[in-house]
Coordinates of C-alpha atoms and ligand atoms in Angstrom, one line a residue:
X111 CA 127.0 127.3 90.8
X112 CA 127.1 131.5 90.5
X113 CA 124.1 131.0 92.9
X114 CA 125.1 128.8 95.0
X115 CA 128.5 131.0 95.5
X116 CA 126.3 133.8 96.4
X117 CA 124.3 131.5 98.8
X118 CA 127.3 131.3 100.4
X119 CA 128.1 134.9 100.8
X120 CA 124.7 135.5 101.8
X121 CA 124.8 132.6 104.6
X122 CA 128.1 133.9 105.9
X123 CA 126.5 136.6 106.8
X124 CA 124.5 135.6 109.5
X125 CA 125.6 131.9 110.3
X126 CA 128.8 131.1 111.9
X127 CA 131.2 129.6 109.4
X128 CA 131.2 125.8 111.1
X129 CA 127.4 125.9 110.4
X130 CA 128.4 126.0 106.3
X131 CA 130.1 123.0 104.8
X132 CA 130.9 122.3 101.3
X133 CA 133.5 119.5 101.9
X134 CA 133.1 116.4 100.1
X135 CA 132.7 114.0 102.8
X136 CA 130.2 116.3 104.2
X137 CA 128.4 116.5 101.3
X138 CA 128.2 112.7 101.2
X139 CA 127.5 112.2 104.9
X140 CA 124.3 114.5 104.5
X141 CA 123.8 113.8 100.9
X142 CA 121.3 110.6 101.7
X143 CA 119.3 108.2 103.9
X144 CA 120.1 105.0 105.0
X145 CA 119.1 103.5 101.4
X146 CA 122.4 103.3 99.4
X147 CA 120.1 103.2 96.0
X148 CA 120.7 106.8 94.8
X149 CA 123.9 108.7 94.7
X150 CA 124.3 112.0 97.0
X151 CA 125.2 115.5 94.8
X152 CA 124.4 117.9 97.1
X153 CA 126.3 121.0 96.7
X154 CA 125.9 123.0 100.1
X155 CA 125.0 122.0 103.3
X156 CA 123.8 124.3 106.2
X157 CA 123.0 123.5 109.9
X158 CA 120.9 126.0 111.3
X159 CA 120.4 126.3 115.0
X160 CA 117.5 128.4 115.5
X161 CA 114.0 128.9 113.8
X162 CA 114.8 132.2 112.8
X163 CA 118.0 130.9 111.0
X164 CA 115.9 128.1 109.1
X165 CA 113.5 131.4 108.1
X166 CA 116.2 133.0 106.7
X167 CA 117.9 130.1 105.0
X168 CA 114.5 129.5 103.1
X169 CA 114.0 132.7 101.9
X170 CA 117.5 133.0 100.6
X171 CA 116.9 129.9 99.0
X172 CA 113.6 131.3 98.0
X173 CA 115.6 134.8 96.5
X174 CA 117.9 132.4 94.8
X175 CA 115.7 129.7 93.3
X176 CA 117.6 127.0 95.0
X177 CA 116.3 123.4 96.1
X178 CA 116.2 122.5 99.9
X179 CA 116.6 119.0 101.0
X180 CA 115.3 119.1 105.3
X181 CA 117.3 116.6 106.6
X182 CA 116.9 114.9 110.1
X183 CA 118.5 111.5 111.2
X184 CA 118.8 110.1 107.6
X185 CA 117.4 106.7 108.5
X186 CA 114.7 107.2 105.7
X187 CA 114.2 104.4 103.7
X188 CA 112.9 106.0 100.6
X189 CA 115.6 108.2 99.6
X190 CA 113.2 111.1 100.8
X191 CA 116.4 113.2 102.8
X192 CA 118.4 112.3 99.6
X193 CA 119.8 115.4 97.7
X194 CA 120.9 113.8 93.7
X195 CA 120.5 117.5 92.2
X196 CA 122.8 120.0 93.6
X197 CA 120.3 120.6 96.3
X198 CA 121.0 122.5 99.4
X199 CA 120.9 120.0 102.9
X200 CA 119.5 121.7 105.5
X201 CA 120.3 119.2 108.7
X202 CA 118.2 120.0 111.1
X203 CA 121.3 118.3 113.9
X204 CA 122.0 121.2 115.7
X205 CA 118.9 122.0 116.5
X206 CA 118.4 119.8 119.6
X207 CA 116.9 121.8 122.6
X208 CA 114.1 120.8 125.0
X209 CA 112.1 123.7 125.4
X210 CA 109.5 122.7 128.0
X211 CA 108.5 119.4 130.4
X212 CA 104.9 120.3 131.0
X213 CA 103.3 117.4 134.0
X214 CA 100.1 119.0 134.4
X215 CA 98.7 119.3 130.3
X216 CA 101.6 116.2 129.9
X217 CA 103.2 117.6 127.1
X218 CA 106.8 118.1 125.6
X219 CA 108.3 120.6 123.4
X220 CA 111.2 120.7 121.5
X221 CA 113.2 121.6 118.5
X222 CA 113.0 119.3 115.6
X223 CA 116.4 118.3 116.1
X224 CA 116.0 116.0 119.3
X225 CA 116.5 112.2 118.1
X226 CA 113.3 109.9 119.6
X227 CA 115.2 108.3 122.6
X228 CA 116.0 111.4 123.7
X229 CA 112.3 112.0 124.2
X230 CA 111.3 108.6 125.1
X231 CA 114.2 109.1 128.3
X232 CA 113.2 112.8 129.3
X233 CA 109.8 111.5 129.6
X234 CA 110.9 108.4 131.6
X235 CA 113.0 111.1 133.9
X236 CA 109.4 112.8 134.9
X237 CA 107.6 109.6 135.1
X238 CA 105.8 109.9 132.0
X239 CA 106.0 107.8 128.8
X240 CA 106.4 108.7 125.1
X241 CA 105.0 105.2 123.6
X242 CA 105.9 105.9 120.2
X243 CA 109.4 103.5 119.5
X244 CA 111.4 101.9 116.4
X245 CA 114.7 100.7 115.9
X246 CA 116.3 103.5 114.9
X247 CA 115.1 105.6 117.9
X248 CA 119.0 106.4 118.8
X249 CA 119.8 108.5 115.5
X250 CA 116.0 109.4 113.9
X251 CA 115.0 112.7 114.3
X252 CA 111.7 113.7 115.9
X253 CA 111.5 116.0 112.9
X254 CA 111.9 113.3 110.3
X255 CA 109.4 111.2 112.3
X256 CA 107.0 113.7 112.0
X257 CA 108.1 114.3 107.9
X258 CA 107.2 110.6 108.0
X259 CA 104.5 109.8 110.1
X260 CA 106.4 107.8 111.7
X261 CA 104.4 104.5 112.7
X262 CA 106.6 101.6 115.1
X263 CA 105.7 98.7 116.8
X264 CA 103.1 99.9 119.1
X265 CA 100.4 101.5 116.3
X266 CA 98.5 98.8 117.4
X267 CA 97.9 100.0 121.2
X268 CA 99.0 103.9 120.5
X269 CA 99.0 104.8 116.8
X270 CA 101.1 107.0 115.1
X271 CA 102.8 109.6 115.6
X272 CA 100.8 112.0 114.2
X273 CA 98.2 111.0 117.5
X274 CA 100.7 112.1 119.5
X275 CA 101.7 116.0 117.6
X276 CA 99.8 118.7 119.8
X277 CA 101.2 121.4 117.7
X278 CA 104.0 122.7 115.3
X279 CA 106.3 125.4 114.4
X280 CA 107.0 125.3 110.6
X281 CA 108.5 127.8 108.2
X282 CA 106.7 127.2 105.0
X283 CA 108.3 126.9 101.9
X284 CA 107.6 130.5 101.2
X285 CA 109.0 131.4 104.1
X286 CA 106.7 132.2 106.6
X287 CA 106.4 131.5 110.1
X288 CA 103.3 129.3 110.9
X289 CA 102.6 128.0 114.5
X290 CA 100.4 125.6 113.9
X291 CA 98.0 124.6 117.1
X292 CA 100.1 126.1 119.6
X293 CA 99.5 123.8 122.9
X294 CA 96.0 123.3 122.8
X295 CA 94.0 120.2 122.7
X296 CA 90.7 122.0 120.9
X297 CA 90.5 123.5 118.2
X298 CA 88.4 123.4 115.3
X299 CA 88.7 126.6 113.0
X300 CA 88.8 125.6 109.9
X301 CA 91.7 123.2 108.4
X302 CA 93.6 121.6 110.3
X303 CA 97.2 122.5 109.0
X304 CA 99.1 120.7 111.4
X305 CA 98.2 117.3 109.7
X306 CA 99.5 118.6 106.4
X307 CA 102.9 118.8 107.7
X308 CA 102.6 114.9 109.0
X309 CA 103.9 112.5 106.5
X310 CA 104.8 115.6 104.1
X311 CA 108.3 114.3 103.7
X312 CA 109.8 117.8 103.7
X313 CA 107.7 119.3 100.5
X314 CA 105.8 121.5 102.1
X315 CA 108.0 123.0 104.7
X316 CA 110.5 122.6 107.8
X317 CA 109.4 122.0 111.0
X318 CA 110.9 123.1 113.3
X319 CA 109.6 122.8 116.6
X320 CA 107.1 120.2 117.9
X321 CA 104.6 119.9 121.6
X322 CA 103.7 116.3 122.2
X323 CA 101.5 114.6 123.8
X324 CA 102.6 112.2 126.9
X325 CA 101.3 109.7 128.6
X326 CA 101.3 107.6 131.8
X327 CA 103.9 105.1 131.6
X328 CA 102.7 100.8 131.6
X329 CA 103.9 99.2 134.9
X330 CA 105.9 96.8 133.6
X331 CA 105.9 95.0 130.1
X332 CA 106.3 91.3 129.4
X333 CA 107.2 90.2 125.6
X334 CA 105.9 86.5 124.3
X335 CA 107.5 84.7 121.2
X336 CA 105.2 82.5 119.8
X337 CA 106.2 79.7 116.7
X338 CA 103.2 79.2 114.2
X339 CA 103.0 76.2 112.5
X340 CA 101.8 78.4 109.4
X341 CA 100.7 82.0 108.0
X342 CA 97.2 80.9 108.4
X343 CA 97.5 80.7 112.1
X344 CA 98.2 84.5 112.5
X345 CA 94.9 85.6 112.2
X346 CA 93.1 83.2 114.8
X347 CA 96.4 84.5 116.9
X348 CA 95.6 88.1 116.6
X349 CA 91.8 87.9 117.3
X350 CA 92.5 85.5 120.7
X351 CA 95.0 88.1 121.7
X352 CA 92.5 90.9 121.4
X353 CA 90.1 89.2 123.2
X354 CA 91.7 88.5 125.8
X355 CA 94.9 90.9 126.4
X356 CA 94.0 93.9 128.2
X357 CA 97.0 96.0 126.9
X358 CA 97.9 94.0 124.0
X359 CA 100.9 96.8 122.6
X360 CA 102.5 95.2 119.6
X361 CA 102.1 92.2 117.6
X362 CA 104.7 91.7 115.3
X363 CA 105.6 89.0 112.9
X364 CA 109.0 87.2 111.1
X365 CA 109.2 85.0 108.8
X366 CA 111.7 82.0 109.8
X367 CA 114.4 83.3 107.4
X368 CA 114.3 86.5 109.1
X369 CA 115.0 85.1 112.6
X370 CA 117.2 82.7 111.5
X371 CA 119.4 85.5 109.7
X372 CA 119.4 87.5 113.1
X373 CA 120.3 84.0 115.3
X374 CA 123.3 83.1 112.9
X375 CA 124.8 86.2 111.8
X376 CA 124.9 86.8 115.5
X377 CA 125.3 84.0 117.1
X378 CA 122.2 83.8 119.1
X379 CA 120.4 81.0 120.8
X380 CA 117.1 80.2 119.6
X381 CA 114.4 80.8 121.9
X382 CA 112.3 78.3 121.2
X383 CA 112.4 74.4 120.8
X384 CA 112.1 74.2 117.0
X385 CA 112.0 75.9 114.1
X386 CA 108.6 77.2 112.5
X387 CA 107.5 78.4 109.5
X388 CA 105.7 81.9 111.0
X389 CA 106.8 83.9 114.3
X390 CA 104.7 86.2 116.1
X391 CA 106.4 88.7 118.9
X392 CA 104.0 90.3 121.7
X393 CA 104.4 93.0 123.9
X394 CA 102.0 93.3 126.5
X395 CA 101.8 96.0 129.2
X396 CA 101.0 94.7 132.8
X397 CA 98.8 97.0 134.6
X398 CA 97.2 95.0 137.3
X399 CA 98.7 92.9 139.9
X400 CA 98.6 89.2 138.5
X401 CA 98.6 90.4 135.0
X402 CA 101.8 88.6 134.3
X403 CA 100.2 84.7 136.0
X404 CA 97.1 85.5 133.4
X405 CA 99.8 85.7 130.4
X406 CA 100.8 82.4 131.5
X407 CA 97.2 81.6 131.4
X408 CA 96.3 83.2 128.3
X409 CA 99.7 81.7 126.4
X410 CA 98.5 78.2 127.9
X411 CA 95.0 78.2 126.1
X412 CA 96.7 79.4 123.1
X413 CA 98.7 76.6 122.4
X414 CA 95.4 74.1 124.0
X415 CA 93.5 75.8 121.2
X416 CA 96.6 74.7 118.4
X417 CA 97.0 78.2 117.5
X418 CA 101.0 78.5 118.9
X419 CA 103.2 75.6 118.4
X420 CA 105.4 76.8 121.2
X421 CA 105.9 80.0 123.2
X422 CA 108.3 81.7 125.2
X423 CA 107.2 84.8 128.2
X424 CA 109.7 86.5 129.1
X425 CA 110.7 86.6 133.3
X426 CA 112.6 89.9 133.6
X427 CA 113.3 93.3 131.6
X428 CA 116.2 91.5 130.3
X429 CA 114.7 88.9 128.5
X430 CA 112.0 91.2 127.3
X431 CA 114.7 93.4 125.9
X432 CA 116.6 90.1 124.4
X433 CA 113.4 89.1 122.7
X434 CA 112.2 92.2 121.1
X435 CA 115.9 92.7 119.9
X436 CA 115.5 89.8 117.6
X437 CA 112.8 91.5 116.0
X438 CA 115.0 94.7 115.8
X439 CA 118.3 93.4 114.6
X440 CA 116.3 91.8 111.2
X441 CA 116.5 95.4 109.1
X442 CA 120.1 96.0 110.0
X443 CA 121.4 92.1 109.7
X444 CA 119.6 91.8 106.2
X445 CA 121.4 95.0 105.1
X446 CA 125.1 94.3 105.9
X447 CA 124.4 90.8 104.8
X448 CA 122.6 90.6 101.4
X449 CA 122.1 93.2 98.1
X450 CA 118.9 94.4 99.4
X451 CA 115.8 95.8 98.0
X452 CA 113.1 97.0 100.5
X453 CA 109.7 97.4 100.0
X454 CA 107.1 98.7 103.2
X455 CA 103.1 97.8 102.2
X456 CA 100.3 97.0 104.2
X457 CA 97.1 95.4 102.9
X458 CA 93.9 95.1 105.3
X459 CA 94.7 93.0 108.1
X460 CA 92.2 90.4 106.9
X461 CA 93.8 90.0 103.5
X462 CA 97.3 88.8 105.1
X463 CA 97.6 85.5 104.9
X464 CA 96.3 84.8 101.4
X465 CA 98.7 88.2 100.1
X466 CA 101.7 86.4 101.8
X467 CA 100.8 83.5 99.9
X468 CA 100.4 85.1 96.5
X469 CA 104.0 87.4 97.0
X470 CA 105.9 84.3 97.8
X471 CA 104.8 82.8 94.6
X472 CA 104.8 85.4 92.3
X473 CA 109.2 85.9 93.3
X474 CA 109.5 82.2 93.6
X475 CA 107.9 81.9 90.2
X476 CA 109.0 84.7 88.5
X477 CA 112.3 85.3 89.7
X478 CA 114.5 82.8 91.0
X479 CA 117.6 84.5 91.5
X480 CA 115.6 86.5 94.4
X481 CA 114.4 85.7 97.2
X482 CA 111.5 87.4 99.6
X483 CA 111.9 88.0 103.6
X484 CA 109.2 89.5 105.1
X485 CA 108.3 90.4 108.4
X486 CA 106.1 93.8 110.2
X487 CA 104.3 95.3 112.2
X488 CA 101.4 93.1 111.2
X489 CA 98.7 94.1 113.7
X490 CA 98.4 96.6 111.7
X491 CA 98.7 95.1 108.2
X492 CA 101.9 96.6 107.3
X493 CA 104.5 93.8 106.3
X494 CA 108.2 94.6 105.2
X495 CA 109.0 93.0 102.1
X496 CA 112.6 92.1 101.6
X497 CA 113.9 90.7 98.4
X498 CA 117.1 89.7 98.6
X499 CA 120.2 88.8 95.9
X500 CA 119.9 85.0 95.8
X501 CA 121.7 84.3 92.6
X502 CA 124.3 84.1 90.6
X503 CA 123.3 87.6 89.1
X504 CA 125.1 90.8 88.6
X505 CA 123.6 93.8 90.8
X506 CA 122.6 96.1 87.9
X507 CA 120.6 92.7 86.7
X508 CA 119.5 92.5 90.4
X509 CA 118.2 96.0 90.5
X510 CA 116.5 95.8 87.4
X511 CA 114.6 93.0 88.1
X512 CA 113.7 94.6 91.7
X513 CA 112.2 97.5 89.9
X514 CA 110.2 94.9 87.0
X515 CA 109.4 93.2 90.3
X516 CA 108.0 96.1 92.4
X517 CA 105.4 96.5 89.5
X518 CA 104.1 93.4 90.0
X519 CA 104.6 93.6 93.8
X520 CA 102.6 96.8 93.7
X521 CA 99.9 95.4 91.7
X522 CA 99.4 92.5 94.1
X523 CA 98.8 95.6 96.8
X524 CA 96.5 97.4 94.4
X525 CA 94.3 94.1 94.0
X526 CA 94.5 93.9 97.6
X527 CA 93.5 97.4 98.6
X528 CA 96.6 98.3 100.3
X529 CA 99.3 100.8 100.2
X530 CA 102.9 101.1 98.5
X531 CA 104.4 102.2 101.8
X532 CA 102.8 102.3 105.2
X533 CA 105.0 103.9 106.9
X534 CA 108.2 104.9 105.7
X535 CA 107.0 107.1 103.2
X536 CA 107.4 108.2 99.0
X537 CA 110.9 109.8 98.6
X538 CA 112.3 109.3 95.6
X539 CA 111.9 105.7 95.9
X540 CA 108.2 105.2 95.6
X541 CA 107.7 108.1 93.7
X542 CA 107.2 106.3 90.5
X543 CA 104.3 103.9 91.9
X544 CA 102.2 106.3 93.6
X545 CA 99.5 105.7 91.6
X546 CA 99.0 102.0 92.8
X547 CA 97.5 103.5 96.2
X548 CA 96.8 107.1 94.9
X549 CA 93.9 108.0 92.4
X550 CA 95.1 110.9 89.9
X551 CA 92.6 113.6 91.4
X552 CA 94.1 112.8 94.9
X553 CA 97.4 113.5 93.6
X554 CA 96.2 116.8 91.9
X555 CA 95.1 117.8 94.8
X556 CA 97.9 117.0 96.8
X557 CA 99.8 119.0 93.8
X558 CA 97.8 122.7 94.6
X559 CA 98.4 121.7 98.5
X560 CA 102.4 121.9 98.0
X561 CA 101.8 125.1 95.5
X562 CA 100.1 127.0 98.6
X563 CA 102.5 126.4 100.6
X564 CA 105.8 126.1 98.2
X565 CA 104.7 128.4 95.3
X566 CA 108.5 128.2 93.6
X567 CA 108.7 124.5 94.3
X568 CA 111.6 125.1 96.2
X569 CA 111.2 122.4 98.9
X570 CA 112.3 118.9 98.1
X571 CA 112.0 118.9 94.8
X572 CA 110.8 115.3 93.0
X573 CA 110.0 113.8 96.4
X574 CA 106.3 112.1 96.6
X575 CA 106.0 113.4 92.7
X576 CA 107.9 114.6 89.9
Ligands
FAD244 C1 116.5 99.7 110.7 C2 115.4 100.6 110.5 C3 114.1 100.4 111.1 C4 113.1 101.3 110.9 N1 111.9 101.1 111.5 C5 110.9 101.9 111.3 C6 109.6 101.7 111.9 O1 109.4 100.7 112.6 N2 108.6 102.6 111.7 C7 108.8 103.7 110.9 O2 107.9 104.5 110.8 N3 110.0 104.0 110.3 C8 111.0 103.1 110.5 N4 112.2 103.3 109.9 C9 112.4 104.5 109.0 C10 112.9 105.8 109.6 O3 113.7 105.5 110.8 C11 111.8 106.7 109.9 O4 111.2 107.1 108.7 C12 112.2 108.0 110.7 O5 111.0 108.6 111.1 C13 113.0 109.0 109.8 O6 113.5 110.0 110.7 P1 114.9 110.7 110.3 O7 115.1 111.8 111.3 O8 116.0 109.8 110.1 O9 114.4 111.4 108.9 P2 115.2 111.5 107.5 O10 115.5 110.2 107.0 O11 116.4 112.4 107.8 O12 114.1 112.3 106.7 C14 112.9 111.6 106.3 C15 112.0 112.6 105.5 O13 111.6 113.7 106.4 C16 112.1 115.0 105.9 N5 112.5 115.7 107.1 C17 113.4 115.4 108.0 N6 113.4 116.3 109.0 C18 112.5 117.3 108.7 C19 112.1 118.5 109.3 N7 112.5 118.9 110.4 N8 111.1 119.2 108.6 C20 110.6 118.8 107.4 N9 110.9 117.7 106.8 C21 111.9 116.9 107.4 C22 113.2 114.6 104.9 O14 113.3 115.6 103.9 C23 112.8 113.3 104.4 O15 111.8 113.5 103.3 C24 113.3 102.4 110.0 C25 114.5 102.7 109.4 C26 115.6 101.8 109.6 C27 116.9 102.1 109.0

């Protein structure tokens, strides 16, 4: 506490007074990420508005020995902007400037600040297009996408965002001012630092600014709900898709119980006939006149061939928008609905089917006062794995039985060669598990990477590892 008194002394000398708060709200506002499974005991929290202020801040916290916590958006789901230790938040939300629109290299740059749609639109408003996009685009940081490597529902057809990062301004955890890459599109001396910083879920460093990359916008999109009569079906789906959709640009699946808890808790109209057991949403960009009659086509052979059981293409932006927000509205509807436990894996894309199989029945087996929803972005592997309060259980029993579950979840990955999270990263969360996807000299290395960088450990401490 005598330090972080003096933090605050120190602070008030070059930040205004509104950019310290200690109130209790605010220290349980910026405390966490949108996972409610750790309790927030931060003790400071500091909203810098310039890269020179965030230099400062870390070498006062540096001076002092005092753990930083960057914080962007807080839609983290793995309790990696989460502060449980009297760490100091530094929010990164008042650091929201757009520094440059460049058309001729097609780049952006910006402080780390600036939410996603915010991008997306000032790219729309000079007729260029920033593909990468997930639900929480309105409130995530690009900042904490970048801390995440972020991923999204168009990996498949654009990647993630770390394809997208043409260079960085960090302040390292000692302090120091790197610019990593600067604007340039070649360059190979040596390491390539600026990949550190993706998916380094604030342990190494704060960025601060970011360039990105742009691109030329699709013409028009069209989205396609298809019903599977099973899991096996999504396979033989994918591969026709791939063959024979040009600009196939996400491919996402639900489970029935996950579009059936979106259609009643809102009161929406099914889109299709029936119900089925397996749901695949497309998006498909249409780039050449007649693109949208050869949907029709390809959707058409599809269900010839028996790999749909029935389909719906949309007709206008409207639609397009109505389907993919079925697909959106799963994550929030399961959370304000259910005691949730999330869990974010992918698994070679072969390998789907027959893991789906063996997750539903090791819960159903094991534990039946849970029950599994999964859906993802699973054109590229990565499934979302829900379990859900189903009993007549208390929630400590619930929570205990989540964690004796993710063991066994995590296993199932391990025999599968996949990863514990694909994209939403380690926090605090996964931190325990690393070691299903990560072999002990990986994480040793990993180890002397954050010492080079964070000799005192200051920077979100326990995230990733202990
Ligand atoms: C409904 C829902 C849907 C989602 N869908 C997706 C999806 O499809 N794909 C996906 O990838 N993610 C998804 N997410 C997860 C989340 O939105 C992303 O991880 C997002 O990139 C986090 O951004 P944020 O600004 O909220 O970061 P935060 O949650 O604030 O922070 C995340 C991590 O980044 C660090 N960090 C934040 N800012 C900085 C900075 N400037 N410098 C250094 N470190 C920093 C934090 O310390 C923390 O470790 C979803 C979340 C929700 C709630």
């Amino acid at each position: 506490m005598h330090d972080i008194n003096m933090l605050e002394r120190r602070l008030a000398s070059f930040l205004k007074p509104s950019s310290v708060l200690t109130d209790a709200p605010s220290l349980e506002f910026y405390g966490r990420d949108w996972i409610k499974d750790f309790k927030a005991a931060p003790s400071l929290v500091v909203l810098p508005e310039s890269t020179e202020e965030v230099q400062q801040i870390v070498a006062l916290c540096n001076e002092l020995r005092l753990a930083l916590v960057p914080s962007g958006g807080r839609t983290g789901l793995s309790g990696g902007a989460t502060a449980t230790k009297g760490e100091v938040v530094l929010s990164m939300e008042r650091m929201r400037k757009i520094l440059s629109l460049n058309r001729v290299d097609r780049t952006i740059s910006c402080q780390a600040g600036v939410v996603l749609e915010k991008i997306q639109s000032e790219a729309a408003g000079a007729g260029l297009y920033f593909p990468v996009d997930f639900s929480t685009r309105g409130s995530a940081q690009i900042g904490g996408n970048l801390a995440t490597n972020a991923g999204g529902i168009r990996v498949i057809r654009y990647g993630n965002i770390r394809d997208w990062v043409v260079g960085l301004t960090v302040v390292s955890g000692k302090g120091e001012l790197l610019s990593l890459n600067g604007s340039l599109f070649k360059n190979n001396t040596g390491y390539d630092l600026r990949h550190l910083m993706l998916g380094s879920e604030g342990t190494l460093g704060v960025i601060t600014e970011v360039t990105l990359r742009l691109t030329t916008p699709p013409k028009d999109i069209a989205r396609i709900l298809c019903g599977l009569a099973s899991n096996d079906h999504i396979l033989p789906l994918l591969a026709f898709c791939r063959d024979n959709l040009r600009d196939l640009s996400a491919f996402e699946f639900m489970e029935r119980r996950a579009l059936q808890e979106v259609l009643s808790h809102r009161g929406l109209r099914d889109p299709l006939s029936q119900q089925f057991a397996a749901y695949i949403l497309i998006e498909v960009e249409l780039n050449s006149p007649g693109s949208r009659d050869d949907l029709v086509a390809v959707f058409g052979e599809a269900y010839e061939k028996d790999l749909i059981k029935d389909v719906v293409v949309s007709e206008s932006s409207a639609q397009a928008q109505e389907l993919m927000s079925l697909r959106d509205l799963i994550s929030e509807t399961l959370s304000s609905h259910y005691t949730l436990h999330k869990n974010d894996i992918s698994v070679p894309i072969p390998s789907i089917p027959a893991f789906l199989h063996d997750l539903h029945s090791l819960i159903n087996e094991t534990y039946p006062s849970m029950r599994v929803v999964v859906f993802g972005h699973v054109g590229d592997g990565n499934l979302h794995v829900n379990v859900l309060k189903a009993g007549d259980i208390s929630d400590d029993e619930f929570w205990r039985g989540c964690h004796e579950a993710d063991h066994k979840i995590f296993a199932l990955v391990q025999k599968y060669s996949g990863s514990i999270s694909a994209e939403h990263g380690v926090g605090l969360l996964k931190r325990d598990f690393l070691s299903y996807s990560r072999s002990e000299a990986e994480i040793e290395i990993m180890r002397g990477i954050k010492r080079a960088f964070d000799p005192l450990g200051i920077m979100n401490p326990g995230k990733i590892f202990a």
